[in-house]
Tab-separated table of C-alpha atoms and ligand atoms in Angstrom:
chain	number	residue	atom	x	y	z
F	29	MET	CA	-35.713	-7.429	8.319
F	30	ILE	CA	-32.847	-5.421	9.850
F	31	GLN	CA	-33.813	-4.797	13.454
F	32	CYS	CA	-30.715	-3.299	14.980
F	33	ILE	CA	-27.364	-1.771	13.989
F	34	ARG	CA	-24.646	-1.516	16.586
F	35	THR	CA	-21.211	0.035	16.306
F	36	TYR	CA	-18.242	-0.587	18.569
F	37	HIS	CA	-15.281	1.767	18.646
F	38	LEU	CA	-12.386	-0.322	19.924
F	39	GLN	CA	-9.022	0.940	21.038
F	40	HIS	CA	-5.738	-0.461	22.244
F	41	LYS	CA	-2.748	1.534	23.470
F	42	LEU	CA	0.478	-0.002	22.185
F	43	GLU	CA	3.400	-0.712	24.476
F	44	GLU	CA	5.800	0.454	21.782
F	45	SER	CA	4.918	2.706	18.869
F	46	PHE	CA	5.773	1.821	15.281
F	47	GLY	CA	6.033	4.071	12.283
F	48	LEU	CA	5.814	4.479	8.536
F	49	SER	CA	6.928	7.297	6.272
F	50	GLN	CA	4.105	9.599	7.427
F	51	TRP	CA	3.578	9.042	11.162
F	52	HIS	CA	3.948	6.704	14.141
F	53	TYR	CA	1.153	4.615	15.614
F	54	ASP	CA	0.942	4.512	19.378
F	55	THR	CA	-2.716	3.425	19.506
F	56	ARG	CA	-4.685	0.937	17.412
F	57	ASN	CA	-8.310	1.777	16.662
F	58	ALA	CA	-11.033	-0.316	15.062
F	59	LEU	CA	-14.682	0.232	14.289
F	60	LEU	CA	-16.828	-2.897	14.195
F	61	VAL	CA	-20.397	-2.897	12.904
F	62	GLU	CA	-23.038	-5.426	13.863
F	63	VAL	CA	-26.237	-5.748	11.860
F	64	VAL	CA	-28.940	-7.835	13.551
F	65	ASP	CA	-32.027	-9.116	11.753
F	66	ASP	CA	-35.381	-10.113	13.251
F	67	SER	CA	-34.333	-13.757	13.574
F	68	GLY	CA	-31.574	-12.606	15.944
F	69	ALA	CA	-28.777	-13.428	13.467
F	70	SER	CA	-25.837	-11.017	13.467
F	71	GLY	CA	-23.612	-9.975	10.578
F	72	TRP	CA	-20.297	-8.312	11.323
F	73	GLY	CA	-18.277	-5.773	9.416
F	74	GLU	CA	-15.514	-3.291	10.041
F	75	CYS	CA	-14.577	0.138	8.748
F	76	TYR	CA	-11.124	1.464	7.917
F	77	GLY	CA	-10.705	5.166	8.638
F	78	PRO	CA	-11.216	7.525	11.596
F	79	SER	CA	-13.267	5.274	13.904
F	80	ALA	CA	-15.057	7.944	15.956
F	81	VAL	CA	-16.090	9.880	12.823
F	82	THR	CA	-17.249	6.770	10.972
F	83	GLN	CA	-19.170	5.576	14.028
F	84	CYS	CA	-21.092	8.837	14.166
F	85	VAL	CA	-21.866	8.592	10.443
F	86	ILE	CA	-23.303	5.077	10.791
F	87	ASP	CA	-25.253	5.839	13.922
F	88	THR	CA	-26.793	9.106	12.795
F	89	PHE	CA	-27.041	8.712	9.022
F	90	TYR	CA	-26.908	5.204	7.540
F	91	ALA	CA	-28.377	3.097	10.356
F	92	PRO	CA	-31.714	4.962	10.317
F	93	LEU	CA	-31.833	4.446	6.530
F	94	LEU	CA	-31.270	0.696	6.707
F	95	LEU	CA	-33.381	-0.327	9.698
F	96	GLY	CA	-36.286	-2.398	8.399
F	97	TRP	CA	-34.376	-3.316	5.210
F	98	ASP	CA	-34.323	-6.920	3.956
F	99	PRO	CA	-30.742	-8.091	4.732
F	100	LEU	CA	-30.698	-10.316	1.635
F	101	LYS	CA	-30.981	-7.196	-0.508
F	102	ASN	CA	-27.415	-6.037	0.072
F	103	GLU	CA	-27.008	-4.554	-3.410
F	104	SER	CA	-30.045	-2.341	-3.042
F	105	ALA	CA	-29.004	-1.428	0.521
F	106	TRP	CA	-25.716	-0.169	-0.952
F	107	GLN	CA	-27.507	1.717	-3.698
F	108	HIS	CA	-29.994	3.211	-1.239
F	109	SER	CA	-27.154	4.399	1.033
F	110	TRP	CA	-25.176	5.740	-1.908
F	111	ARG	CA	-28.065	7.646	-3.454
F	112	ALA	CA	-29.039	9.173	-0.117
F	113	SER	CA	-25.547	10.600	0.368
F	114	LEU	CA	-24.159	10.987	-3.150
F	115	ASP	CA	-23.740	14.757	-2.901
F	116	PHE	CA	-21.301	14.504	0.009
F	117	ALA	CA	-20.150	10.894	0.366
F	118	MET	CA	-18.371	10.105	-2.888
F	119	LYS	CA	-15.129	9.560	-0.974
F	120	GLY	CA	-13.942	9.557	2.616
F	121	PRO	CA	-15.278	8.237	5.927
F	122	MET	CA	-18.890	8.141	4.729
F	123	MET	CA	-17.862	5.602	2.093
F	124	GLY	CA	-15.902	3.861	4.868
F	125	ALA	CA	-19.188	3.622	6.794
F	126	ILE	CA	-21.006	2.157	3.772
F	127	SER	CA	-18.122	-0.350	3.475
F	128	GLY	CA	-18.473	-1.700	7.023
F	129	LEU	CA	-22.230	-1.946	6.701
F	130	ASP	CA	-21.863	-3.730	3.366
F	131	MET	CA	-19.382	-6.181	4.936
F	132	ALA	CA	-21.801	-6.856	7.794
F	133	LEU	CA	-24.669	-7.423	5.344
F	134	PHE	CA	-22.445	-9.756	3.311
F	135	ASP	CA	-21.685	-11.737	6.466
F	136	LEU	CA	-25.348	-11.781	7.461
F	137	LYS	CA	-26.509	-12.822	3.992
F	138	GLY	CA	-24.064	-15.725	3.987
F	139	LYS	CA	-25.305	-16.828	7.395
F	140	LEU	CA	-28.952	-16.574	6.362
F	141	LEU	CA	-28.348	-18.552	3.153
F	142	GLY	CA	-25.888	-21.003	4.756
F	143	VAL	CA	-23.017	-20.206	2.364
F	144	SER	CA	-19.583	-18.701	2.877
F	145	ALA	CA	-18.607	-15.219	1.684
F	146	SER	CA	-16.330	-16.700	-1.010
F	147	GLU	CA	-19.302	-18.675	-2.349
F	148	LEU	CA	-21.281	-15.433	-2.514
F	149	MET	CA	-18.306	-13.925	-4.384
F	150	GLY	CA	-18.457	-16.552	-7.126
F	151	GLY	CA	-17.012	-19.652	-5.464
F	152	ARG	CA	-13.581	-20.652	-4.254
F	153	VAL	CA	-10.850	-21.480	-6.742
F	154	ARG	CA	-8.419	-22.078	-3.857
F	155	ASP	CA	-8.992	-23.242	-0.283
F	156	ARG	CA	-5.835	-21.673	1.133
F	157	VAL	CA	-4.460	-18.271	0.260
F	158	GLN	CA	-0.742	-17.583	0.342
F	159	GLY	CA	0.064	-14.669	2.586
F	160	TYR	CA	2.748	-12.074	2.859
F	161	ALA	CA	3.860	-10.573	6.149
F	162	THR	CA	3.320	-6.843	6.530
F	163	GLY	CA	5.602	-5.527	9.225
F	164	MET	CA	9.164	-4.223	9.477
F	165	TYR	CA	7.847	-0.791	10.492
F	166	PHE	CA	10.110	2.025	11.688
F	167	ARG	CA	11.028	2.327	15.361
F	168	LYS	CA	12.063	5.349	17.403
F	169	VAL	CA	15.699	4.258	17.695
F	170	ASP	CA	18.825	5.134	15.724
F	171	GLU	CA	18.963	3.809	12.178
F	172	LYS	CA	21.638	1.181	12.793
F	173	LYS	CA	19.628	-0.336	15.624
F	174	MET	CA	16.442	-0.034	13.592
F	175	LEU	CA	17.864	-1.955	10.663
F	176	GLU	CA	19.001	-4.712	13.012
F	177	THR	CA	15.514	-4.872	14.559
F	178	ILE	CA	13.863	-4.995	11.116
F	179	LEU	CA	16.156	-7.816	9.932
F	180	GLN	CA	15.486	-9.758	13.107
F	181	GLU	CA	11.734	-9.311	12.713
F	182	ALA	CA	11.914	-10.404	9.060
F	183	GLY	CA	13.914	-13.488	10.036
F	184	GLY	CA	11.185	-14.375	12.528
F	185	TYR	CA	8.529	-14.369	9.770
F	186	VAL	CA	10.713	-16.516	7.511
F	187	ASP	CA	11.123	-18.978	10.390
F	188	GLN	CA	7.330	-19.074	10.710
F	189	GLY	CA	7.080	-20.124	7.058
F	190	TYR	CA	6.443	-16.829	5.253
F	191	ARG	CA	7.849	-16.775	1.732
F	192	ALA	CA	6.890	-13.133	1.073
F	193	LEU	CA	7.547	-9.999	3.134
F	194	LYS	CA	6.701	-6.322	2.736
F	195	ILE	CA	8.954	-3.651	4.184
F	196	LYS	CA	8.347	0.042	4.803
F	197	ILE	CA	10.405	2.615	2.970
F	198	GLY	CA	10.143	6.397	2.671
F	199	LYS	CA	12.140	7.343	5.770
F	200	ASN	CA	15.008	8.939	3.906
F	201	ARG	CA	16.565	7.738	0.692
F	202	VAL	CA	19.930	6.770	2.173
F	203	PHE	CA	18.313	4.518	4.762
F	204	ASP	CA	15.710	3.264	2.267
F	205	LYS	CA	18.415	2.148	-0.155
F	206	LEU	CA	20.433	0.444	2.555
F	207	GLN	CA	17.367	-1.360	3.874
F	208	ILE	CA	16.240	-2.520	0.413
F	209	GLN	CA	19.709	-3.904	-0.369
F	210	THR	CA	20.312	-5.499	3.032
F	211	MET	CA	16.937	-7.254	3.043
F	212	ARG	CA	17.641	-8.702	-0.392
F	213	LYS	CA	21.104	-9.847	0.661
F	214	MET	CA	19.814	-11.483	3.833
F	215	PHE	CA	16.764	-13.111	2.189
F	216	PRO	CA	17.784	-14.016	-1.367
F	217	GLU	CA	14.990	-16.581	-1.877
F	218	ILE	CA	12.125	-14.582	-0.382
F	219	LYS	CA	9.633	-12.519	-2.352
F	220	LEU	CA	10.066	-8.920	-1.175
F	221	MET	CA	7.822	-5.900	-1.610
F	222	ALA	CA	8.312	-2.288	-0.461
F	223	ASP	CA	5.705	0.272	0.593
F	224	SER	CA	6.548	3.993	0.759
F	225	ASN	CA	3.044	5.134	1.835
F	226	HIS	CA	3.243	7.917	-0.775
F	227	ALA	CA	6.530	9.364	0.491
F	228	TYR	CA	8.164	10.375	-2.787
F	229	ASP	CA	7.778	12.880	-5.570
F	230	LEU	CA	8.169	11.586	-9.113
F	231	PRO	CA	11.988	11.968	-9.490
F	232	GLU	CA	12.547	10.340	-6.076
F	233	ALA	CA	10.141	7.518	-6.901
F	234	ILE	CA	12.008	6.866	-10.163
F	235	GLN	CA	15.287	6.707	-8.239
F	236	MET	CA	13.923	4.346	-5.560
F	237	GLY	CA	12.103	2.287	-8.168
F	238	ARG	CA	15.435	1.610	-9.848
F	239	VAL	CA	16.914	0.401	-6.562
F	240	LEU	CA	13.934	-1.925	-6.093
F	241	GLU	CA	14.323	-3.124	-9.661
F	242	GLU	CA	18.030	-3.931	-9.169
F	243	ASN	CA	17.133	-5.876	-6.036
F	244	LYS	CA	14.306	-7.783	-7.699
F	245	TYR	CA	11.417	-6.588	-5.555
F	246	ALA	CA	7.991	-7.920	-6.512
F	247	TRP	CA	6.174	-4.583	-6.233
F	248	PHE	CA	6.587	-0.927	-5.306
F	249	GLU	CA	3.578	0.088	-3.206
F	250	GLU	CA	2.220	3.642	-3.016
F	251	PRO	CA	5.308	5.190	-4.581
F	252	LEU	CA	3.422	8.459	-5.180
F	253	SER	CA	0.670	10.505	-3.604
F	254	PRO	CA	-2.717	9.044	-4.499
F	255	GLN	CA	-4.105	12.325	-5.840
F	256	HIS	CA	-1.446	12.503	-8.581
F	257	THR	CA	-3.085	9.788	-10.619
F	258	SER	CA	-1.455	10.821	-13.886
F	259	GLN	CA	2.091	10.360	-12.499
F	260	PHE	CA	1.827	6.575	-12.213
F	261	ARG	CA	2.046	6.197	-15.975
F	262	GLN	CA	5.167	8.391	-16.027
F	263	LEU	CA	6.782	6.336	-13.262
F	264	ALA	CA	5.897	3.028	-14.908
F	265	ASP	CA	7.574	4.186	-18.130
F	266	LYS	CA	10.871	4.627	-16.256
F	267	ILE	CA	11.112	1.594	-13.967
F	268	ASP	CA	10.826	-2.127	-14.391
F	269	VAL	CA	9.099	-3.089	-11.155
F	270	PRO	CA	5.311	-3.542	-10.792
F	271	ILE	CA	3.485	-0.614	-9.193
F	272	ALA	CA	0.786	-1.260	-6.577
F	273	THR	CA	-1.618	1.321	-5.181
F	274	GLY	CA	-5.235	2.005	-4.254
F	275	GLU	CA	-5.642	1.600	-0.488
F	276	SER	CA	-6.976	5.141	-0.202
F	277	GLU	CA	-9.115	4.885	-3.351
F	278	GLN	CA	-12.822	4.107	-3.187
F	279	THR	CA	-15.687	2.905	-5.379
F	280	ARG	CA	-15.789	1.488	-8.891
F	281	TRP	CA	-15.716	5.034	-10.292
F	282	GLY	CA	-12.582	5.958	-8.350
F	283	PHE	CA	-10.775	2.815	-9.526
F	284	GLN	CA	-12.041	3.229	-13.075
F	285	GLU	CA	-10.421	6.672	-13.178
F	286	LEU	CA	-7.193	5.575	-11.467
F	287	LEU	CA	-6.621	2.359	-13.413
F	288	SER	CA	-7.609	3.630	-16.843
F	289	LYS	CA	-4.830	6.257	-16.701
F	290	GLY	CA	-2.291	3.435	-16.777
F	291	GLY	CA	0.856	2.770	-14.780
F	292	VAL	CA	-0.796	0.789	-11.961
F	293	HIS	CA	-0.159	-2.947	-12.188
F	294	ILE	CA	-1.759	-4.105	-8.943
F	295	ALA	CA	-4.941	-2.543	-7.550
F	296	GLN	CA	-5.258	-2.539	-3.760
F	297	PRO	CA	-8.758	-1.609	-2.595
F	298	ASP	CA	-9.424	-2.147	1.098
F	299	LEU	CA	-12.697	-4.043	1.557
F	300	SER	CA	-13.442	-2.107	4.740
F	301	TYR	CA	-13.042	1.246	2.964
F	302	CYS	CA	-13.465	0.964	-0.832
F	303	GLY	CA	-17.230	0.513	-0.571
F	304	GLY	CA	-17.284	-2.976	0.953
F	305	PRO	CA	-17.103	-6.494	-0.510
F	306	THR	CA	-20.006	-5.762	-2.894
F	307	GLU	CA	-18.145	-2.788	-4.343
F	308	ALA	CA	-14.816	-4.664	-4.383
F	309	LEU	CA	-16.372	-7.201	-6.762
F	310	LYS	CA	-17.222	-4.373	-9.146
F	311	ILE	CA	-13.680	-3.003	-8.801
F	312	ARG	CA	-12.379	-6.491	-9.609
F	313	ALA	CA	-14.487	-6.537	-12.778
F	314	ILE	CA	-13.146	-3.130	-13.847
F	315	ALA	CA	-9.561	-4.167	-13.094
F	316	SER	CA	-10.073	-7.411	-15.011
F	317	SER	CA	-11.307	-5.491	-18.053
F	318	LEU	CA	-7.958	-3.651	-18.001
F	319	GLY	CA	-5.893	-6.812	-17.346
F	320	ILE	CA	-5.003	-5.770	-13.787
F	321	ASN	CA	-5.010	-8.014	-10.711
F	322	VAL	CA	-6.595	-6.946	-7.436
F	323	VAL	CA	-4.698	-7.662	-4.225
F	324	PRO	CA	-6.689	-6.101	-1.379
F	325	HIS	CA	-5.120	-3.872	1.212
F	326	ALA	CA	-5.995	-5.380	4.606
F	327	TRP	CA	-5.501	-3.505	7.846
F	328	GLY	CA	-7.519	-3.807	10.989
F	329	THR	CA	-8.964	-6.878	12.628
F	330	MET	CA	-9.901	-10.387	11.549
F	331	LEU	CA	-13.147	-9.392	9.799
F	332	ASN	CA	-11.293	-7.384	7.186
F	333	MET	CA	-8.579	-9.992	6.856
F	334	ALA	CA	-11.151	-12.772	6.375
F	335	SER	CA	-13.017	-10.633	3.818
F	336	ALA	CA	-9.787	-10.238	1.845
F	337	ALA	CA	-9.113	-13.985	2.102
F	338	HIS	CA	-12.574	-14.801	0.691
F	339	PHE	CA	-12.040	-12.243	-2.048
F	340	LEU	CA	-8.702	-13.766	-3.079
F	341	ALA	CA	-10.038	-17.310	-2.752
F	342	SER	CA	-12.593	-16.423	-5.408
F	343	SER	CA	-10.188	-14.419	-7.623
F	344	TYR	CA	-9.104	-15.455	-11.066
F	345	VAL	CA	-5.513	-14.343	-11.693
F	346	GLU	CA	-5.052	-12.298	-14.868
F	347	PRO	CA	-4.215	-13.420	-17.522
F	348	GLY	CA	-4.157	-16.985	-16.178
F	349	ARG	CA	-1.917	-19.933	-17.010
F	350	ASP	CA	-1.389	-23.484	-15.872
F	351	GLU	CA	1.320	-22.592	-13.370
F	352	VAL	CA	-0.297	-19.472	-12.073
F	353	GLU	CA	1.447	-17.274	-9.537
F	354	GLU	CA	-0.846	-17.367	-6.519
F	355	PRO	CA	-2.370	-14.063	-5.355
F	356	LEU	CA	-1.065	-12.846	-2.007
F	357	LEU	CA	-3.107	-12.023	1.071
F	358	GLU	CA	-1.824	-9.136	3.178
F	359	LEU	CA	-1.244	-10.456	6.680
F	360	ASP	CA	-0.539	-7.533	8.976
F	361	ARG	CA	1.793	-8.840	11.688
F	362	THR	CA	2.159	-5.632	13.689
F	363	PRO	CA	1.023	-5.841	17.325
F	364	ASN	CA	-2.774	-5.820	17.548
F	365	PRO	CA	-4.601	-7.861	20.210
F	366	MET	CA	-7.941	-6.785	18.677
F	367	ARG	CA	-6.976	-8.866	15.639
F	368	ASP	CA	-5.213	-11.759	17.353
F	369	GLU	CA	-6.953	-12.213	20.712
F	370	MET	CA	-10.478	-10.883	20.299
F	371	TYR	CA	-12.121	-13.512	18.115
F	372	ALA	CA	-14.058	-16.529	19.356
F	373	VAL	CA	-13.796	-17.962	15.841
F	374	SER	CA	-10.735	-16.818	13.934
F	375	MET	CA	-9.111	-17.575	10.585
F	376	GLU	CA	-6.421	-20.222	10.683
F	377	ILE	CA	-3.057	-18.819	9.630
F	378	SER	CA	-0.090	-21.144	9.515
F	379	ASN	CA	3.099	-21.537	7.557
F	380	GLY	CA	2.582	-18.156	5.893
F	381	SER	CA	-0.840	-18.907	4.465
F	382	ALA	CA	-4.484	-18.635	5.529
F	383	LYS	CA	-7.127	-21.324	5.383
F	384	VAL	CA	-10.195	-19.727	3.844
F	385	PRO	CA	-13.105	-20.105	6.289
F	386	THR	CA	-15.909	-22.342	5.029
F	387	ALA	CA	-18.546	-21.534	7.656
F	388	PRO	CA	-21.499	-19.390	6.497
F	389	GLY	CA	-20.679	-15.710	6.046
F	390	LEU	CA	-17.172	-14.457	6.707
F	391	GLY	CA	-16.546	-17.382	9.056
F	392	VAL	CA	-14.986	-15.348	11.855
F	393	GLU	CA	-16.803	-14.220	15.007
F	394	PRO	CA	-15.757	-11.607	17.555
F	395	ASP	CA	-15.890	-12.682	21.180
F	396	ARG	CA	-18.288	-10.199	22.802
F	397	LYS	CA	-16.639	-10.397	26.176
F	398	ALA	CA	-13.148	-9.822	24.810
F	399	MET	CA	-14.466	-7.063	22.559
F	400	LYS	CA	-15.957	-5.167	25.491
F	401	THR	CA	-12.505	-4.885	27.069
F	402	PHE	CA	-11.358	-2.795	24.069
F	403	CYS	CA	-14.596	-0.858	23.588
F	404	VAL	CA	-14.455	2.899	24.227
F	405	GLN	CA	-17.824	3.732	22.675
F	406	GLU	CA	-20.779	1.514	21.788
F	407	ARG	CA	-23.792	2.899	19.962
F	408	GLU	CA	-27.024	1.283	18.898
F	409	GLU	CA	-29.885	2.154	16.602
F	410	TYR	CA	-32.849	-0.164	16.472
F	411	ASN	CA	-36.150	-0.484	14.752
F	412	VAL	CA	-38.722	0.540	17.339
F	413	SER	CA	-41.620	-0.918	15.370
F	414	LYS	CA	-40.646	-4.522	16.228
F	415	ASN	CA	-39.430	-6.267	19.320
F	416	LEU	CA	-35.776	-7.157	19.223
F	417	SER	CA	-35.308	-10.888	19.626
F	418	TYR	CA	-31.536	-10.694	20.104
F	419	VAL	CA	-30.425	-11.307	23.684
F	420	ASP	CA	-26.796	-10.861	24.771
I	28	MG	MG1	0.277	0.146	1.977
């Protein structure tokens, strides 16, 4: 029985900001969720989205609904949460809250049953997942200096063993084009992807897509604003580079609508936002029915990254062949001590790939002491009808 739900809003001020087409980050935020059952076992999840808002939603709305629930009944917990908030939670931070809770229940269920998350997802078809480095963000320096910094950063990842890198585009088209071409010239053997974070309108996206095509990029991520779902088909008709999108999309119904319109080749739900691992499996089934592969968006701390690794470890690549091209795990390499220094048990990442954890649940554990140093707000809801056996 679920006895206690705790949320931790974590924050870290960056020494140097970094940017994408829309804004610059100078602070990293994370919202971790801990679900404790009456045996004292804890499951951990995290939520993508505005941490303070999502924390309030869990604490005041979903936690009271789920206290006393059987943690093995994660599907019905999802359904119960969904039905209780359907009129106002179809998309947005409330679905982000459901996602983190679902991830925590997934972790807890695995621990209670003694199986890993990838086993709960259908079983591993690979024990390591190839990664790609997400980085090469914009800096607040002149463009010449910035390009040099980006190339240097990219070279560092290649030296570490990464064979795939994703750059940011969408600054301005002159710089974007120069960056796309220079990266290709400098790294002819590396798989390259580009992410505009919905910076372009359709004619601009067609133009940039052609540059990516000429330079043999593996995918064009978020070329268009996510609300213009019918434009992806139009873009895909004009360019010969795979289109990836979906990090701001949520639920099976959202992905059903997006993917069935055509033009999206790679679906990118975030397991800490799309509705959680349980919902991501349904999204994978929908994508599969349309012949589309799912490559999760992963941003945040190790819980989300491990969830994505388990998901990919249990993914069948469409349409399948003997020499299949391995699915790629997004490995955010931007500065974040809450991801890299806050876990007592972390996921092993080496030579550009991740070893899928085999311990029960997600197989990664935050270090409570380290976590407290980042915590700006901790909240707790517990079931008053039973004594809490968990002791810190
Ligand atoms: Mg992206």
